[in-house]
């Protein structure tokens, strides 16, 4: 809602400004409200529909990022439709009875407006080109005359701005979501297999003491299990460091604790496994030996990257286990089946399955009776070796006669993705480093660049979410742009003129990219939300400008004069709506209260983009519109004969009246 606040008053500002302009023509407030509302009604409807066209596809985005964009898109669409209803129904009514007319007055005058109109006329000047074309007939003269056309210069400026936009956006850092500043942190502790409860308590108490020694920590809560535990850290409200700075500062001290694997969980971590590291790299292979070898090589090479801290292969800890290797040929000779062998081992170690167990009946339920060897017997190899295994003849043989029994080690579980065994490498980031910088260094490691054929990198976690965000955002924006184009074709009843509005959308991100560079903000999900808002507002401004010029031309006004008059009459409401939007974004970007990690990038993106795009819209769009009309006329002259059979048909057949000034 904080982003939409500035947009909601835009329609009302445009309506009231137009009413005031008509009142300064000498009309009464009542008549001015009627005439102004009738004059600008279609433009206001089109500008609102352009915002709806941009945000409606966003509300349908799939994936994790779509869960964030859905509520935002629906909120914007409903809000602007309600603001349109208020601007069209209530605002003119209130203006008719509450505003006071003061007779004829000058409107939109002053030194600044005079300088702007002078610059606008200069960008539309074609006299030098026409003079050169007249003195140099022929194809070469016509081609060189374009260089002297100021409108072509504006095309060059637009192209330069577009190139600069691509460069500025391409050099920005990128992360799926910004670092949040929370009032809590979570630490996970794992001990080696076989650790007792007393040992676990001692290690976790040591970790809690290390954390409590930090001056920004308020309280630490411990949760202790056999061989593992967790600590919930509550940070002080008036702390100096952010929560991310605290995590990265305390992590090396906790990693120095002996006989323990301590992880400070990152809120930006994602993907299967829940290891809680800033960067998670997932590998997959059908060969577990090769998978572990490659993972350890990558983790070792990560040690040389100064942007990374404490790289570690994340997986199930190796625990002691009993290994039983059957001799199938000997078992077949003795009449021992695989099912009988498996059932004997299963019952002796962990008990039979609940469906086959005897039941103890209570009044409301039945409790399975689990029967197995005692813990001491399970540790005794001689007891396991002499377990009787039934044969097909009804006799039994000792287990050691059909299998080799011994002790080994291995993981308690195997993690898979799409039936491929998965292993993760987790690493934390140094202060001030974002994920895009780290991934560039990681992907440049020799062990990553030259993976064996039987080992592959899996696209999971933050990498997958970020790729989904970019692809879904691109599809949503492309759909929105096409819908905006359809709205403009219906509004202008022309085909080339809407492309000018589409060109203004390409110029919108330049100011946002510059503002993000100045504030050292990475590209992230809130920035993409701000860019969406920016596209809708820029389309709205260009529609107000071009719609007035088209309306003037439909009443018989010459093209350049209509374009200059559109700049004169529409510059003021465009600047007013921009100021209102920037004013609404200032509290968002400053984030004076609470965690502003999400709000601040959005506000900075919108403010920077609005300032630059408004200036570019007022200066470049009129000249591009004039050029588009000339190209449209040239196409009509070349191909109109094919449609009209060589006959000329003036539009309407009658002269159109000139609008009131």
XYZ file of C-alpha atoms in Angstrom, residues 28-517:
490
model
C -17.602 28.698 -14.071
C -16.491 25.889 -11.803
C -19.569 23.854 -12.733
C -19.046 24.207 -16.494
C -15.293 23.739 -16.189
C -15.822 20.478 -14.312
C -18.132 19.166 -17.016
C -15.895 20.202 -19.936
C -12.641 19.127 -18.296
C -13.974 15.745 -17.234
C -15.322 15.141 -20.741
C -12.038 16.207 -22.348
C -9.666 14.096 -20.282
C -11.917 11.169 -19.428
C -10.616 8.805 -22.101
C -6.980 9.612 -21.296
C -7.494 8.967 -17.567
C -9.239 5.691 -18.375
C -6.384 4.668 -20.681
C -3.693 5.531 -18.125
C -5.450 3.484 -15.463
C -5.917 0.567 -17.847
C -2.211 0.724 -18.709
C -1.335 0.242 -15.021
C -3.850 -2.598 -14.791
C -2.328 -4.140 -17.936
C 1.140 -4.042 -16.374
C 0.185 -5.472 -12.993
C -2.489 -8.016 -13.901
C 0.009 -10.506 -15.446
C 2.245 -9.990 -12.406
C -0.539 -11.203 -10.127
C -0.517 -14.494 -12.077
C 3.231 -15.208 -11.719
C 4.018 -18.809 -10.650
C 6.652 -20.139 -8.270
C 8.042 -18.842 -4.989
C 8.445 -15.293 -6.325
C 4.836 -15.383 -7.524
C 3.692 -15.674 -3.904
C 5.229 -12.243 -3.257
C 4.062 -10.626 -6.492
C 0.513 -11.996 -6.352
C -0.631 -9.892 -3.396
C 1.215 -6.860 -4.755
C -0.340 -7.114 -8.219
C -3.871 -7.683 -6.911
C -3.522 -4.763 -4.467
C -2.356 -2.361 -7.177
C -5.043 -3.404 -9.687
C -7.916 -3.046 -7.211
C -6.524 0.216 -5.792
C -6.084 1.987 -9.133
C -9.533 0.874 -10.308
C -11.036 2.363 -7.171
C -9.000 5.565 -7.664
C -10.308 5.745 -11.251
C -13.861 5.499 -9.959
C -13.233 8.290 -7.456
C -11.475 10.504 -10.017
C -14.219 10.122 -12.638
C -17.282 10.232 -10.360
C -16.482 12.103 -7.157
C -13.635 14.500 -7.985
C -15.509 16.478 -10.705
C -18.580 16.620 -8.456
C -16.615 18.071 -5.550
C -14.766 20.480 -7.846
C -18.028 21.776 -9.343
C -19.383 22.861 -5.960
C -16.289 23.632 -3.894
C -13.865 25.309 -6.331
C -14.221 29.033 -7.054
C -13.604 30.535 -10.480
C -11.646 33.827 -10.669
C -12.144 34.706 -14.320
C -9.651 34.404 -17.139
C -6.064 33.861 -16.012
C -2.820 32.689 -17.529
C -2.163 28.984 -17.067
C 1.185 27.186 -16.902
C 3.337 30.257 -17.444
C 6.659 31.321 -16.008
C 10.351 31.257 -16.751
C 10.730 27.503 -16.292
C 7.803 26.726 -18.580
C 9.153 29.165 -21.187
C 12.547 27.465 -21.175
C 10.946 24.055 -21.458
C 8.801 25.107 -24.418
C 11.871 26.616 -26.104
C 13.750 23.337 -25.661
C 10.708 21.419 -26.901
C 10.476 23.507 -30.073
C 14.206 22.999 -30.659
C 13.835 19.191 -30.456
C 11.040 19.371 -33.059
C 12.915 21.636 -35.489
C 13.342 20.257 -39.019
C 14.231 23.522 -40.824
C 17.909 22.682 -41.295
C 17.015 19.263 -42.681
C 14.407 20.703 -45.058
C 16.799 23.407 -46.266
C 19.560 20.889 -46.927
C 17.144 18.537 -48.700
C 15.939 21.370 -50.937
C 19.492 22.384 -51.903
C 20.732 18.797 -52.352
C 18.107 16.850 -54.297
C 18.471 13.157 -54.694
C 18.802 10.138 -52.484
C 22.143 11.204 -50.994
C 20.782 14.614 -50.025
C 17.707 13.036 -48.468
C 19.878 10.657 -46.436
C 22.259 13.382 -45.209
C 19.378 15.685 -44.346
C 18.334 13.274 -41.601
C 21.529 14.083 -39.719
C 20.406 17.730 -39.533
C 16.970 16.794 -38.170
C 16.868 17.505 -34.425
C 14.395 14.702 -33.959
C 17.048 12.233 -35.140
C 19.341 13.700 -32.503
C 16.711 12.861 -29.926
C 16.596 9.310 -31.291
C 20.346 9.190 -30.722
C 19.901 10.430 -27.169
C 17.235 7.767 -26.598
C 19.535 5.071 -27.993
C 22.380 6.276 -25.782
C 20.064 6.219 -22.760
C 18.980 2.673 -23.634
C 22.600 1.490 -23.963
C 23.467 3.182 -20.673
C 20.465 1.465 -19.052
C 21.650 -1.967 -20.197
C 25.192 -1.271 -18.969
C 24.050 0.083 -15.606
C 21.664 -2.814 -14.978
C 24.240 -5.347 -16.143
C 26.842 -4.097 -13.669
C 24.531 -4.237 -10.652
C 24.944 -6.960 -8.060
C 22.082 -9.413 -7.754
C 20.440 -11.392 -4.979
C 17.101 -13.178 -4.699
C 16.094 -11.045 -1.733
C 17.938 -8.407 0.323
C 19.567 -9.001 3.674
C 16.963 -8.569 6.395
C 17.677 -6.998 9.793
C 15.819 -9.172 12.277
C 15.824 -9.123 16.069
C 16.746 -12.774 16.401
C 19.158 -15.403 15.127
C 19.264 -19.184 15.207
C 22.304 -21.426 15.729
C 22.411 -25.183 15.111
C 24.953 -27.438 16.841
C 25.872 -31.017 15.868
C 28.251 -33.301 17.790
C 30.096 -36.413 16.590
C 28.246 -39.747 16.667
C 28.242 -41.335 20.083
C 28.216 -38.079 22.060
C 26.374 -38.255 25.356
C 23.806 -35.844 26.724
C 26.353 -34.409 29.181
C 28.847 -33.774 26.389
C 26.136 -32.138 24.267
C 25.157 -29.883 27.157
C 28.775 -28.807 27.743
C 29.354 -27.905 24.083
C 26.080 -26.013 23.730
C 26.744 -24.112 26.972
C 30.141 -23.132 25.533
C 28.491 -21.878 22.326
C 25.915 -19.934 24.354
C 28.700 -18.278 26.370
C 30.484 -17.207 23.158
C 27.278 -15.695 21.814
C 26.349 -14.015 25.107
C 29.713 -12.229 25.175
C 28.673 -10.098 22.191
C 27.387 -6.675 23.389
C 24.476 -6.734 20.901
C 22.984 -9.935 22.372
C 20.105 -9.650 24.831
C 19.215 -13.281 25.643
C 20.144 -16.797 24.505
C 17.803 -19.794 24.807
C 19.224 -23.326 24.605
C 17.578 -26.515 23.368
C 19.695 -29.626 24.018
C 19.340 -33.136 22.578
C 21.655 -36.137 22.587
C 24.295 -35.292 19.991
C 22.726 -32.034 18.824
C 21.040 -28.838 19.919
C 20.013 -25.331 18.938
C 20.295 -21.822 20.330
C 17.745 -19.055 19.789
C 19.421 -15.661 20.085
C 17.471 -12.479 20.871
C 19.300 -9.290 19.826
C 18.993 -5.917 21.493
C 16.663 -3.373 19.921
C 19.219 -0.559 20.105
C 22.105 -2.603 18.702
C 24.788 -1.161 16.442
C 25.174 -4.092 14.039
C 22.489 -5.534 11.802
C 21.484 -9.156 12.286
C 23.416 -10.210 9.151
C 26.570 -8.450 10.417
C 26.121 -10.184 13.775
C 25.813 -13.617 12.135
C 28.921 -13.130 10.032
C 30.916 -11.753 12.961
C 30.027 -14.521 15.402
C 30.315 -17.432 12.920
C 34.169 -17.710 12.992
C 34.182 -17.726 16.826
C 31.586 -20.500 16.924
C 33.399 -22.492 14.234
C 36.482 -22.592 16.514
C 34.620 -24.666 19.133
C 36.255 -28.147 19.123
C 34.355 -31.394 18.504
C 31.258 -29.614 17.194
C 29.748 -28.462 13.906
C 28.168 -25.069 14.614
C 26.073 -23.297 11.951
C 24.571 -19.822 12.232
C 21.422 -20.123 10.125
C 20.916 -17.576 7.358
C 17.312 -16.407 6.699
C 18.111 -16.212 2.976
C 19.102 -19.851 2.770
C 16.882 -22.070 0.674
C 16.609 -25.452 -0.926
C 16.314 -29.021 0.351
C 18.157 -30.013 3.478
C 17.714 -26.787 5.452
C 21.431 -26.322 6.187
C 21.015 -22.576 6.777
C 24.111 -21.282 4.938
C 24.259 -18.108 2.815
C 25.318 -20.038 -0.299
C 24.219 -23.591 -1.023
C 25.705 -25.474 -3.975
C 24.030 -28.779 -4.837
C 25.716 -31.645 -6.700
C 24.122 -34.843 -7.979
C 25.486 -38.195 -9.153
C 24.710 -41.901 -9.312
C 28.234 -42.592 -8.020
C 28.440 -41.707 -4.282
C 32.236 -42.050 -4.180
C 32.769 -39.622 -7.062
C 30.138 -37.299 -5.587
C 31.932 -37.076 -2.235
C 35.326 -36.663 -3.895
C 34.200 -33.764 -6.100
C 32.321 -32.075 -3.237
C 35.410 -32.168 -1.008
C 37.565 -30.782 -3.855
C 35.189 -27.856 -4.390
C 35.010 -27.137 -0.650
C 38.818 -27.141 -0.466
C 39.113 -24.732 -3.424
C 36.504 -22.428 -1.882
C 38.952 -21.796 0.957
C 40.995 -19.604 -1.427
C 38.091 -17.194 -2.106
C 38.218 -14.347 0.389
C 34.500 -13.498 -0.142
C 33.560 -16.908 1.339
C 33.786 -18.188 4.877
C 33.837 -21.694 6.334
C 32.985 -23.835 3.271
C 31.767 -27.254 4.332
C 30.294 -30.343 2.696
C 26.831 -30.781 4.177
C 25.414 -34.235 4.554
C 24.520 -36.889 7.034
C 27.322 -37.616 9.486
C 28.951 -41.010 9.126
C 27.815 -43.253 11.963
C 28.854 -46.793 13.025
C 26.711 -49.593 11.644
C 26.541 -53.377 11.460
C 27.191 -54.708 7.949
C 25.747 -58.073 6.881
C 26.825 -59.415 3.471
C 24.896 -62.567 2.494
C 26.435 -65.443 0.499
C 23.528 -66.005 -1.876
C 24.941 -69.148 -3.507
C 25.527 -70.871 -0.160
C 22.150 -69.651 1.159
C 20.444 -71.160 -1.893
C 22.128 -74.518 -1.291
C 20.976 -74.514 2.362
C 17.433 -73.454 1.433
C 17.615 -69.997 3.001
C 15.573 -67.419 1.137
C 16.308 -63.720 0.989
C 12.991 -62.966 2.726
C 13.818 -65.280 5.630
C 17.270 -63.764 5.983
C 15.894 -60.215 5.921
C 13.111 -60.993 8.403
C 15.515 -62.544 10.900
C 17.866 -59.551 10.819
C 14.977 -57.075 10.939
C 13.286 -58.676 13.955
C 16.533 -59.094 15.845
C 17.704 -55.498 15.451
C 14.760 -53.080 15.166
C 11.779 -55.365 15.582
C 9.081 -56.503 13.200
C 6.811 -54.082 11.363
C 3.726 -52.896 13.232
C 1.325 -54.795 10.953
C 2.913 -58.142 11.810
C 3.428 -57.473 15.527
C 1.204 -58.746 18.306
C -1.139 -56.115 19.702
C -1.921 -55.070 23.254
C -5.572 -54.033 23.349
C -6.640 -50.995 25.313
C -10.121 -49.536 25.629
C -9.656 -47.113 22.750
C -6.721 -48.447 20.714
C -4.278 -51.289 20.088
C -0.570 -50.869 20.859
C 1.934 -52.941 18.796
C 4.281 -55.105 20.877
C 7.792 -54.686 19.481
C 10.195 -57.562 20.192
C 13.928 -57.254 19.464
C 17.330 -58.016 20.913
C 18.570 -55.920 23.796
C 21.011 -53.088 23.117
C 23.929 -55.060 24.608
C 23.170 -58.102 22.437
C 22.986 -55.932 19.316
C 26.558 -54.792 20.012
C 27.783 -58.402 20.424
C 28.845 -59.891 17.085
C 28.771 -63.442 18.448
C 25.103 -63.087 19.371
C 24.250 -61.815 15.878
C 26.354 -64.503 14.210
C 24.439 -67.271 15.990
C 20.934 -65.961 15.183
C 18.875 -68.870 13.768
C 17.682 -68.413 10.186
C 14.816 -70.700 9.053
C 15.308 -72.801 5.920
C 12.753 -74.053 3.420
C 12.896 -77.539 4.993
C 11.749 -76.254 8.385
C 15.162 -76.422 10.030
C 17.414 -73.478 10.906
C 21.056 -72.545 10.371
C 23.162 -69.868 12.160
C 23.373 -66.509 10.431
C 27.178 -66.693 10.184
C 26.920 -69.743 7.918
C 25.162 -67.753 5.158
C 26.526 -64.216 5.692
C 29.597 -62.261 6.774
C 28.890 -60.014 9.765
C 31.040 -57.061 10.828
C 31.151 -53.419 11.851
C 31.295 -50.522 9.368
C 30.240 -46.916 8.968
C 27.910 -44.994 6.717
C 25.227 -42.300 6.540
C 21.917 -42.821 8.257
C 20.014 -41.481 5.223
C 20.669 -40.668 1.566
C 19.204 -37.498 0.030
C 18.011 -37.605 -3.564
C 16.599 -35.220 -6.164
C 14.813 -36.760 -9.160
C 16.202 -40.161 -8.062
C 19.794 -38.820 -8.209
C 21.854 -38.857 -5.011
C 22.375 -35.292 -3.799
C 25.101 -33.606 -1.792
C 25.361 -29.946 -0.776
C 28.259 -27.597 -0.123
C 27.427 -24.749 2.241
C 29.367 -21.538 2.746
C 28.804 -18.171 4.404
C 29.492 -14.759 2.845
C 31.902 -12.123 4.086
C 30.399 -8.788 5.212
C 29.252 -6.621 2.295
C 29.257 -9.476 -0.249
C 26.091 -10.478 -2.127
C 25.361 -13.846 -3.669
C 25.958 -12.812 -7.305
C 29.552 -11.814 -6.545
C 30.181 -15.077 -4.723
C 28.686 -17.226 -7.489
C 30.958 -15.633 -10.097
C 33.995 -16.712 -8.077
C 32.559 -20.163 -7.307
C 31.698 -20.910 -10.941
C 35.267 -19.955 -11.878
C 36.840 -22.654 -9.684
C 38.562 -25.436 -11.673
C 36.659 -28.176 -9.824
C 33.351 -26.530 -10.803
C 34.276 -25.675 -14.395
C 35.535 -29.194 -15.123
C 33.056 -31.459 -13.352
C 33.328 -35.180 -14.157
C 30.759 -36.586 -16.550
C 29.076 -38.594 -13.804
C 28.654 -35.541 -11.508
C 26.357 -32.599 -12.297
C 25.394 -29.352 -10.604
C 21.731 -29.245 -9.546
C 19.675 -26.070 -9.868
C 18.048 -25.927 -6.432
C 17.496 -23.455 -3.617
C 18.196 -19.745 -4.125
C 19.596 -20.365 -7.624
C 16.340 -21.965 -8.711
C 14.219 -19.266 -7.069
C 16.271 -16.494 -8.692
C 16.044 -18.079 -12.153
C 12.275 -18.451 -11.701
C 12.041 -14.808 -10.649
C 13.849 -13.529 -13.756
C 11.983 -15.736 -16.242
C 8.550 -15.148 -14.680
C 9.199 -11.417 -14.402
C 10.235 -11.222 -18.073
C 7.092 -13.089 -19.185
C 4.854 -10.912 -17.003
C 6.425 -7.675 -18.259
C 6.208 -8.804 -21.902
C 2.532 -9.684 -21.432
C 1.892 -6.343 -19.731
C 3.622 -4.399 -22.507
C 1.520 -6.140 -25.161
C -1.656 -5.352 -23.233
C -0.578 -1.705 -22.879
C 0.071 -1.610 -26.633
C -3.441 -2.918 -27.284
C -4.905 -0.225 -25.022
C -2.958 2.510 -26.844
C -3.961 1.307 -30.309
C -7.602 1.523 -29.246
C -7.024 4.960 -27.714
C -5.067 6.596 -30.557
C -6.633 4.662 -33.437
C -3.113 4.582 -34.877
C -0.493 1.848 -35.128
C 2.909 3.587 -34.984
C 2.198 6.190 -32.320
C 1.820 3.579 -29.538
C 5.389 2.469 -30.272
C 6.513 5.849 -28.937
C 4.886 4.995 -25.621
C 6.581 1.608 -25.727
C 9.893 3.418 -26.226
C 9.295 5.429 -23.066
C 9.087 2.144 -21.124
C 12.624 1.303 -22.247
C 13.892 4.561 -20.753
C 12.236 4.014 -17.377
C 14.883 1.783 -15.703
C 17.799 4.208 -16.334
C 17.132 6.406 -13.310
C 16.442 3.348 -11.172
C 19.779 1.789 -12.156
C 21.649 5.024 -11.376
C 19.936 5.340 -7.973
C 20.728 1.711 -7.122
C 24.383 2.251 -8.031
